[in-house]
Tab-separated table of C-alpha atoms in Angstrom:
chain	number	residue	atom	x	y	z
I	25	MET	CA	0.000	0.000	0.000
I	26	ASP	CA	1.388	3.434	-0.971
I	27	PHE	CA	1.214	5.821	1.998
I	28	SER	CA	2.863	8.791	0.276
I	29	LEU	CA	0.779	11.938	-0.153
I	30	SER	CA	-0.328	13.156	-3.562
I	31	GLU	CA	0.642	16.643	-4.730
I	32	GLU	CA	-2.852	17.900	-3.857
I	33	GLN	CA	-2.643	16.393	-0.373
I	34	ARG	CA	0.772	17.962	0.243
I	35	MET	CA	-0.657	21.343	-0.780
I	36	LEU	CA	-3.610	20.819	1.566
I	37	LYS	CA	-1.249	19.884	4.397
I	38	ASP	CA	1.005	22.907	3.805
I	39	THR	CA	-1.976	25.274	3.641
I	40	VAL	CA	-3.760	24.160	6.799
I	41	GLU	CA	-0.545	23.799	8.797
I	42	ARG	CA	0.523	27.328	7.825
I	43	LEU	CA	-2.872	28.734	8.791
I	44	VAL	CA	-2.742	27.092	12.217
I	45	ARG	CA	0.909	27.987	12.791
I	46	GLU	CA	0.541	31.654	11.837
I	47	THR	CA	-2.867	32.493	13.301
I	48	TYR	CA	-3.550	30.031	16.101
I	49	ASP	CA	-0.863	30.261	18.771
I	50	PHE	CA	-1.709	28.984	22.250
I	51	ASP	CA	-2.689	32.375	23.732
I	52	THR	CA	-4.981	33.086	20.768
I	53	ARG	CA	-6.556	29.656	21.126
I	54	GLN	CA	-7.251	30.235	24.791
I	55	LYS	CA	-8.946	33.561	24.070
I	56	ILE	CA	-11.069	31.995	21.328
I	57	ALA	CA	-12.061	29.024	23.505
I	58	GLY	CA	-13.044	31.409	26.305
I	59	SER	CA	-15.187	33.653	24.078
I	60	ASP	CA	-18.992	33.647	24.200
I	61	GLU	CA	-19.393	31.308	21.229
I	62	GLY	CA	-16.304	29.250	22.006
I	63	PHE	CA	-14.865	29.661	18.506
I	64	SER	CA	-13.829	32.435	16.141
I	65	ARG	CA	-16.065	33.574	13.254
I	66	GLU	CA	-12.972	35.181	11.731
I	67	VAL	CA	-11.024	31.919	11.708
I	68	TRP	CA	-14.111	30.126	10.370
I	69	SER	CA	-14.242	32.604	7.467
I	70	GLN	CA	-10.557	32.016	6.775
I	71	LEU	CA	-11.159	28.265	6.642
I	72	ALA	CA	-13.998	28.879	4.178
I	73	GLU	CA	-11.896	31.206	1.990
I	74	LEU	CA	-9.125	28.607	1.819
I	75	GLY	CA	-11.588	25.884	0.792
I	76	MET	CA	-11.084	23.860	3.968
I	77	LEU	CA	-14.832	23.614	4.674
I	78	GLY	CA	-15.402	21.891	1.336
I	79	VAL	CA	-12.641	19.291	1.540
I	80	PRO	CA	-14.892	16.186	1.885
I	81	PHE	CA	-17.629	17.297	-0.547
I	82	ALA	CA	-18.050	16.932	-4.288
I	83	GLU	CA	-16.910	19.706	-6.612
I	84	GLU	CA	-20.486	20.461	-7.682
I	85	PHE	CA	-21.091	21.790	-4.158
I	86	GLY	CA	-17.902	23.826	-4.084
I	87	GLY	CA	-15.919	21.037	-2.449
I	88	LEU	CA	-12.601	19.364	-3.203
I	89	GLY	CA	-13.791	15.753	-3.316
I	90	GLY	CA	-11.360	14.693	-0.600
I	91	GLY	CA	-11.264	11.346	1.186
I	92	GLY	CA	-10.035	9.811	4.425
I	93	VAL	CA	-6.413	10.879	4.066
I	94	ASP	CA	-7.494	14.470	3.495
I	95	LEU	CA	-9.591	14.398	6.689
I	96	MET	CA	-6.647	12.940	8.600
I	97	ILE	CA	-4.374	15.716	7.309
I	98	LEU	CA	-6.838	18.376	8.439
I	99	GLY	CA	-7.276	16.694	11.809
I	100	GLU	CA	-3.530	16.512	12.432
I	101	ALA	CA	-3.079	20.236	11.810
I	102	MET	CA	-6.061	21.057	14.025
I	103	GLY	CA	-4.682	18.819	16.762
I	104	ARG	CA	-1.354	20.635	16.744
I	105	GLY	CA	-3.165	23.947	17.325
I	106	LEU	CA	-5.978	22.611	19.561
I	107	VAL	CA	-8.373	24.238	17.103
I	108	VAL	CA	-11.859	24.664	18.600
I	109	GLU	CA	-13.762	25.742	15.472
I	110	PRO	CA	-16.835	23.525	14.733
I	111	TYR	CA	-15.327	21.592	11.822
I	112	LEU	CA	-16.266	18.158	13.168
I	113	SER	CA	-19.877	19.077	13.926
I	114	THR	CA	-20.623	21.203	10.869
I	115	VAL	CA	-18.561	19.721	8.043
I	116	VAL	CA	-17.908	16.086	8.922
I	117	LEU	CA	-21.080	15.126	10.810
I	118	GLY	CA	-23.739	17.573	9.650
I	119	GLY	CA	-22.466	18.105	6.127
I	120	GLY	CA	-21.692	14.413	5.784
I	121	LEU	CA	-25.287	13.428	6.599
I	122	VAL	CA	-26.675	15.976	4.146
I	123	GLU	CA	-24.310	14.680	1.478
I	124	LEU	CA	-25.321	11.042	2.057
I	125	LEU	CA	-29.059	11.470	2.598
I	126	GLY	CA	-30.179	14.891	1.417
I	127	SER	CA	-32.482	15.551	-1.511
I	128	PRO	CA	-30.948	17.428	-4.466
I	129	GLU	CA	-32.518	20.640	-3.151
I	130	GLN	CA	-31.231	20.055	0.412
I	131	LYS	CA	-27.715	19.353	-0.865
I	132	GLU	CA	-27.727	22.409	-3.101
I	133	THR	CA	-28.885	24.691	-0.301
I	134	LEU	CA	-27.140	23.314	2.767
I	135	LEU	CA	-23.821	22.084	1.389
I	136	ASN	CA	-23.161	25.325	-0.460
I	137	ALA	CA	-23.958	27.238	2.744
I	138	VAL	CA	-21.634	24.999	4.776
I	139	VAL	CA	-18.785	25.264	2.281
I	140	GLY	CA	-19.209	29.032	2.211
I	141	GLY	CA	-19.057	29.254	6.001
I	142	GLU	CA	-22.567	30.737	6.189
I	143	THR	CA	-24.369	27.919	8.026
I	144	LEU	CA	-23.329	25.910	11.080
I	145	LEU	CA	-24.764	22.441	11.654
I	146	ALA	CA	-24.816	20.106	14.655
I	147	PHE	CA	-25.760	16.428	14.869
I	148	ALA	CA	-27.974	15.760	17.891
I	149	HIS	CA	-27.708	11.991	18.301
I	150	SER	CA	-26.235	10.947	21.670
I	151	GLU	CA	-28.686	10.474	24.529
I	152	PRO	CA	-28.198	10.540	28.322
I	153	ASP	CA	-28.417	6.738	28.747
I	154	GLY	CA	-27.031	5.761	25.360
I	155	ARG	CA	-23.371	5.291	26.282
I	156	TYR	CA	-21.575	4.750	22.959
I	157	GLU	CA	-24.090	2.602	21.101
I	158	THR	CA	-24.725	4.118	17.671
I	159	ALA	CA	-28.181	2.560	17.309
I	160	HIS	CA	-29.405	3.751	20.714
I	161	VAL	CA	-32.224	6.239	20.056
I	162	ARG	CA	-35.143	6.776	22.454
I	163	CYS	CA	-36.145	10.165	21.081
I	164	THR	CA	-39.324	9.623	19.067
I	165	ALA	CA	-40.744	11.066	15.853
I	166	GLU	CA	-44.507	10.897	15.433
I	167	LYS	CA	-46.087	11.657	12.095
I	168	THR	CA	-48.749	14.348	12.181
I	169	GLY	CA	-51.064	15.705	9.536
I	170	GLY	CA	-48.578	18.159	8.096
I	171	GLY	CA	-45.217	16.886	9.252
I	172	TRP	CA	-43.557	15.351	12.308
I	173	LYS	CA	-43.503	15.848	16.079
I	174	LEU	CA	-40.244	15.119	17.967
I	175	THR	CA	-39.952	14.273	21.659
I	176	GLY	CA	-36.855	13.288	23.622
I	177	ARG	CA	-33.494	14.308	25.074
I	178	LYS	CA	-30.072	14.670	23.455
I	179	SER	CA	-26.774	15.084	25.272
I	180	VAL	CA	-23.193	16.154	24.514
I	181	VAL	CA	-24.204	17.664	21.189
I	182	LEU	CA	-20.990	19.074	19.730
I	183	ASN	CA	-21.307	22.838	19.128
I	184	GLY	CA	-25.074	22.550	19.491
I	185	ALA	CA	-25.513	26.042	20.946
I	186	SER	CA	-23.800	27.806	18.047
I	187	ALA	CA	-25.421	25.769	15.256
I	188	ASP	CA	-28.004	27.359	12.983
I	189	LEU	CA	-29.596	24.010	12.197
I	190	LEU	CA	-29.746	20.758	14.170
I	191	ILE	CA	-29.906	17.321	12.585
I	192	VAL	CA	-31.848	15.278	15.157
I	193	SER	CA	-32.062	11.494	15.172
I	194	ALA	CA	-35.416	10.098	16.303
I	195	ARG	CA	-37.072	6.718	16.289
I	196	ILE	CA	-40.162	6.105	14.227
I	197	SER	CA	-40.408	2.360	14.936
I	198	GLY	CA	-38.787	-0.556	16.772
I	199	ASN	CA	-36.969	-0.845	20.085
I	200	HIS	CA	-34.591	1.793	21.393
I	201	ASP	CA	-31.490	-0.116	20.227
I	202	ASP	CA	-32.651	-1.369	16.820
I	203	GLU	CA	-30.657	-0.292	13.787
I	204	ASP	CA	-33.858	-0.109	11.759
I	205	GLY	CA	-36.419	2.558	12.551
I	206	ILE	CA	-34.144	5.612	12.948
I	207	GLY	CA	-34.973	8.814	11.098
I	208	LEU	CA	-33.114	12.132	10.769
I	209	PHE	CA	-34.853	15.501	10.947
I	210	LEU	CA	-33.766	19.089	10.350
I	211	VAL	CA	-34.716	21.326	13.274
I	212	GLU	CA	-34.153	25.066	13.464
I	213	LYS	CA	-32.392	26.084	16.666
I	214	GLY	CA	-35.185	28.509	17.465
I	215	ALA	CA	-37.996	25.989	17.020
I	216	ALA	CA	-40.870	26.168	19.515
I	217	ASN	CA	-40.668	23.719	22.460
I	218	LEU	CA	-36.935	23.127	21.914
I	219	LYS	CA	-34.717	23.868	24.908
I	220	LEU	CA	-30.957	24.049	24.496
I	221	PHE	CA	-28.246	24.497	27.124
I	222	GLY	CA	-24.683	25.036	25.946
I	223	THR	CA	-21.659	24.457	28.160
I	224	PRO	CA	-17.883	24.096	27.763
I	225	ALA	CA	-16.395	20.593	27.931
I	226	ILE	CA	-13.238	19.746	29.888
I	227	ASP	CA	-11.028	20.559	26.908
I	228	GLY	CA	-12.499	23.983	26.114
I	229	THR	CA	-14.710	22.818	23.237
I	230	GLN	CA	-18.470	23.438	23.352
I	231	VAL	CA	-21.269	20.902	23.854
I	232	ALA	CA	-25.006	21.215	24.489
I	233	GLU	CA	-27.860	19.400	26.189
I	234	ILE	CA	-31.107	19.497	24.222
I	235	ALA	CA	-34.712	18.806	25.208
I	236	LEU	CA	-37.438	18.347	22.588
I	237	ASP	CA	-40.992	18.451	23.930
I	238	ASP	CA	-43.414	17.941	21.038
I	239	VAL	CA	-41.298	19.972	18.617
I	240	GLU	CA	-43.261	20.238	15.389
I	241	ILE	CA	-41.492	20.344	12.018
I	242	GLY	CA	-42.677	20.260	8.437
I	243	ALA	CA	-42.713	17.315	6.082
I	244	ASP	CA	-39.832	18.864	4.133
I	245	ALA	CA	-37.565	18.729	7.224
I	246	VAL	CA	-36.905	15.021	6.759
I	247	LEU	CA	-33.390	13.941	5.792
I	248	GLY	CA	-33.296	10.673	3.855
I	249	THR	CA	-35.834	7.895	4.290
I	250	PRO	CA	-37.344	7.854	7.802
I	251	GLY	CA	-36.456	4.576	9.490
I	252	ALA	CA	-33.491	3.793	7.245
I	253	CYS	CA	-30.764	6.193	8.364
I	254	PHE	CA	-28.506	3.974	10.502
I	255	ALA	CA	-26.015	3.153	7.749
I	256	ALA	CA	-25.442	6.836	6.999
I	257	ILE	CA	-25.017	7.641	10.708
I	258	GLU	CA	-22.422	4.887	11.042
I	259	GLU	CA	-20.582	6.114	7.949
I	260	VAL	CA	-20.287	9.739	9.084
I	261	MET	CA	-19.117	8.536	12.502
I	262	ALA	CA	-16.352	6.593	10.740
I	263	ARG	CA	-15.345	9.813	8.984
I	264	ALA	CA	-15.434	11.613	12.332
I	265	ILE	CA	-13.153	9.005	13.900
I	266	VAL	CA	-10.649	9.423	11.056
I	267	LEU	CA	-10.592	13.196	11.647
I	268	LEU	CA	-10.194	12.628	15.399
I	269	ALA	CA	-7.441	10.062	14.832
I	270	GLY	CA	-5.515	12.695	12.894
I	271	GLU	CA	-6.260	15.283	15.557
I	272	ALA	CA	-4.987	12.965	18.298
I	273	VAL	CA	-1.773	12.392	16.354
I	274	GLY	CA	-1.274	16.159	15.977
I	275	ALA	CA	-1.845	16.762	19.687
I	276	MET	CA	0.470	13.883	20.604
I	277	GLU	CA	3.201	15.288	18.349
I	278	VAL	CA	3.147	18.600	20.204
I	279	ALA	CA	3.023	16.872	23.600
I	280	VAL	CA	6.099	14.783	22.713
I	281	GLU	CA	8.004	17.734	21.219
I	282	THR	CA	7.378	20.066	24.152
I	283	THR	CA	8.178	17.363	26.718
I	284	VAL	CA	11.482	16.447	25.064
I	285	GLU	CA	12.390	20.135	24.838
I	286	TYR	CA	11.528	20.586	28.514
I	287	LEU	CA	13.750	17.632	29.475
I	288	LYS	CA	16.618	19.207	27.548
I	289	THR	CA	16.345	22.586	29.284
I	290	ARG	CA	15.154	21.808	32.849
I	291	LYS	CA	18.049	21.033	35.175
I	292	GLN	CA	18.130	18.985	38.356
I	293	PHE	CA	21.172	18.102	40.481
I	294	GLY	CA	23.329	20.193	38.150
I	295	LYS	CA	22.436	18.539	34.838
I	296	ALA	CA	19.621	18.493	32.306
I	297	LEU	CA	16.763	16.066	32.959
I	298	SER	CA	17.388	14.542	29.540
I	299	GLN	CA	20.657	13.108	30.852
I	300	PHE	CA	18.852	10.809	33.301
I	301	GLN	CA	18.483	7.414	31.636
I	302	VAL	CA	15.126	6.566	33.199
I	303	LEU	CA	13.634	9.782	31.788
I	304	GLN	CA	15.163	9.043	28.388
I	305	HIS	CA	13.357	5.689	28.428
I	306	ARG	CA	10.045	7.370	29.210
I	307	ALA	CA	10.542	9.869	26.376
I	308	VAL	CA	11.250	6.960	24.020
I	309	ASP	CA	8.030	5.271	25.153
I	310	MET	CA	6.169	8.444	24.196
I	311	ARG	CA	7.725	8.476	20.723
I	312	ILE	CA	6.907	4.796	20.181
I	313	ALA	CA	3.288	5.406	21.205
I	314	LEU	CA	3.119	8.338	18.783
I	315	GLU	CA	4.421	6.277	15.851
I	316	GLN	CA	1.969	3.454	16.601
I	317	ALA	CA	-0.887	5.954	16.709
I	318	LYS	CA	0.204	7.394	13.345
I	319	SER	CA	0.130	3.938	11.775
I	320	LEU	CA	-3.408	3.263	12.998
I	321	ALA	CA	-4.605	6.683	11.824
I	322	VAL	CA	-3.186	6.147	8.344
I	323	LEU	CA	-4.736	2.673	8.108
I	324	ALA	CA	-8.192	3.942	9.130
I	325	ALA	CA	-7.949	6.840	6.676
I	326	ALA	CA	-6.896	4.566	3.834
I	327	ARG	CA	-9.798	2.194	4.461
I	328	LEU	CA	-12.530	4.780	4.901
I	329	ASN	CA	-14.012	4.082	1.461
I	330	GLU	CA	-13.747	0.295	1.720
I	331	PRO	CA	-16.834	-1.929	2.293
I	332	ARG	CA	-18.465	-1.589	5.723
I	333	GLN	CA	-16.816	-4.587	7.394
I	334	ILE	CA	-13.294	-3.508	6.438
I	335	ARG	CA	-13.978	0.166	7.222
I	336	GLU	CA	-15.470	-0.459	10.654
I	337	HIS	CA	-12.677	-2.863	11.609
I	338	ALA	CA	-10.110	-0.200	10.787
I	339	VAL	CA	-11.849	2.673	12.585
I	340	SER	CA	-12.477	0.618	15.736
I	341	ALA	CA	-8.850	-0.549	15.726
I	342	ALA	CA	-7.725	3.064	15.363
I	343	LYS	CA	-10.048	4.373	18.080
I	344	ALA	CA	-9.062	1.654	20.561
I	345	GLY	CA	-5.337	1.814	19.844
I	346	ILE	CA	-4.997	5.581	19.654
I	347	GLY	CA	-6.989	5.923	22.870
I	348	GLN	CA	-4.381	3.829	24.690
I	349	TYR	CA	-1.393	5.524	23.064
I	350	ALA	CA	-2.832	8.986	23.661
I	351	ARG	CA	-3.273	8.199	27.351
I	352	THR	CA	0.368	7.085	27.528
I	353	VAL	CA	1.592	10.274	25.875
I	354	GLY	CA	-0.689	12.584	27.865
I	355	GLU	CA	0.140	11.064	31.250
I	356	GLN	CA	3.873	10.921	30.572
I	357	ALA	CA	3.912	14.507	29.280
I	358	ILE	CA	2.351	15.808	32.494
I	359	GLN	CA	4.487	13.655	34.787
I	360	LEU	CA	7.738	14.578	33.025
I	361	HIS	CA	6.853	18.266	33.291
I	362	GLY	CA	6.410	17.815	37.038
I	363	GLY	CA	3.982	20.027	38.957
I	364	ILE	CA	4.075	22.736	36.295
I	365	GLY	CA	2.438	20.299	33.890
I	366	MET	CA	-0.821	20.618	35.823
I	367	THR	CA	-1.031	24.395	35.599
I	368	TRP	CA	-3.468	26.313	33.376
I	369	GLU	CA	-0.698	28.409	31.807
I	370	VAL	CA	1.319	25.478	30.421
I	371	PRO	CA	0.009	24.206	27.059
I	372	VAL	CA	0.837	20.543	27.635
I	373	ALA	CA	-1.976	20.172	30.180
I	374	HIS	CA	-4.498	21.354	27.574
I	375	TYR	CA	-3.166	18.887	25.005
I	376	ALA	CA	-3.588	16.103	27.564
I	377	LYS	CA	-7.190	17.158	28.244
I	378	ARG	CA	-8.008	17.220	24.543
I	379	LEU	CA	-6.577	13.704	24.193
I	380	VAL	CA	-8.837	12.523	27.026
I	381	MET	CA	-11.871	14.104	25.325
I	382	ILE	CA	-10.998	12.543	21.965
I	383	ASP	CA	-10.870	9.122	23.619
I	384	HIS	CA	-14.447	9.537	24.845
I	385	LEU	CA	-15.956	10.849	21.604
I	386	PHE	CA	-17.820	8.191	19.576
I	387	GLY	CA	-16.767	5.390	21.910
I	388	ASP	CA	-13.786	5.038	24.226
I	389	THR	CA	-10.977	2.492	24.155
I	390	ASP	CA	-12.900	-0.255	25.979
I	391	HIS	CA	-15.968	0.185	23.763
I	392	HIS	CA	-13.986	-0.113	20.547
I	393	LEU	CA	-11.949	-3.070	21.791
I	394	GLU	CA	-15.210	-4.950	22.374
I	395	ARG	CA	-16.618	-3.750	19.056
I	396	PHE	CA	-13.483	-4.846	17.189
I	397	ALA	CA	-13.793	-8.315	18.725
I	398	ALA	CA	-17.498	-8.508	17.853
I	399	LEU	CA	-16.824	-7.458	14.253
I	400	SER	CA	-14.066	-10.066	14.011
I	401	ASP	CA	-16.364	-12.799	15.355
I	402	ALA	CA	-19.089	-11.801	12.927
I	403	ALA	CA	-16.686	-11.973	9.995
I	404	ALA	CA	-15.260	-15.371	11.000
């Protein structure tokens, strides 16, 4: 398998890395994360102008027609800068669902608005008692005379408070954990009987809790075929995991680099910490974990367009493996920095928190280890 980047992918990598390096230093990131919206409209416009918001979409919608490797490249650059802009929620999840399930009119309207940076989307799917099961949906959709009525609760909705439009999963038939019977519905953030509470997560990103109490929407607010949306949900989550795998690698790179630099400059007992053999071994363990995480991220990205069985094997392997390696790097980075590694002012602590959050998004290490085993048994 050829893992080298194409000329277009190298240009994409250079462009996004330069943008993050020149405009998104740590102090700027902290100010953006602490702002009212939790991200920067100015940075979002820059991403749109550079074509970054259209990377995964077809050219007819203003996109670049990119694939898994392109998402991984973007994720890695964002991980290095701890970028908090709503790329995952708007482009990968929301835009991905519109691309897979939308009518020609919905694609024309929404994807062009997403690519242009004019509309923010959020995917309201996780529920308070759902853990990490993709098919778990208790929120219900009841057909009415002129449309649908939605009732239920959604939790940890990424960038839900800043989104202009929510894509809500709701069950129209079956049990709460059936793959069949799930529909997707477009809900305006200001819809009547919809309550939304936004809050920062541990890593400075934004999430929201959402309550729908008989929220009425029109018949044209349906995305795809009601009851047959599970496959599309699973596919966009695979794309999301590839982006997060790249992001974890980027964050781990910075954690390793800053820790090694700290060991070279911090002195104890008259010599640099890097001269103590036991600390050298721990730094080597961090580098090994980073390289193993890179390999899993590349494999998942390369297999994103393969048939479902192969794709899901690769993304679960990546999520489980990178979760373990990221924990190793994050914990070692803080411990090797000593007490200063726990302070708010030192960037490495924020990289470690982002790595913890990435592990818990779309299923943690334990969940994906079990899922990988189940997929293997099913294929045997």
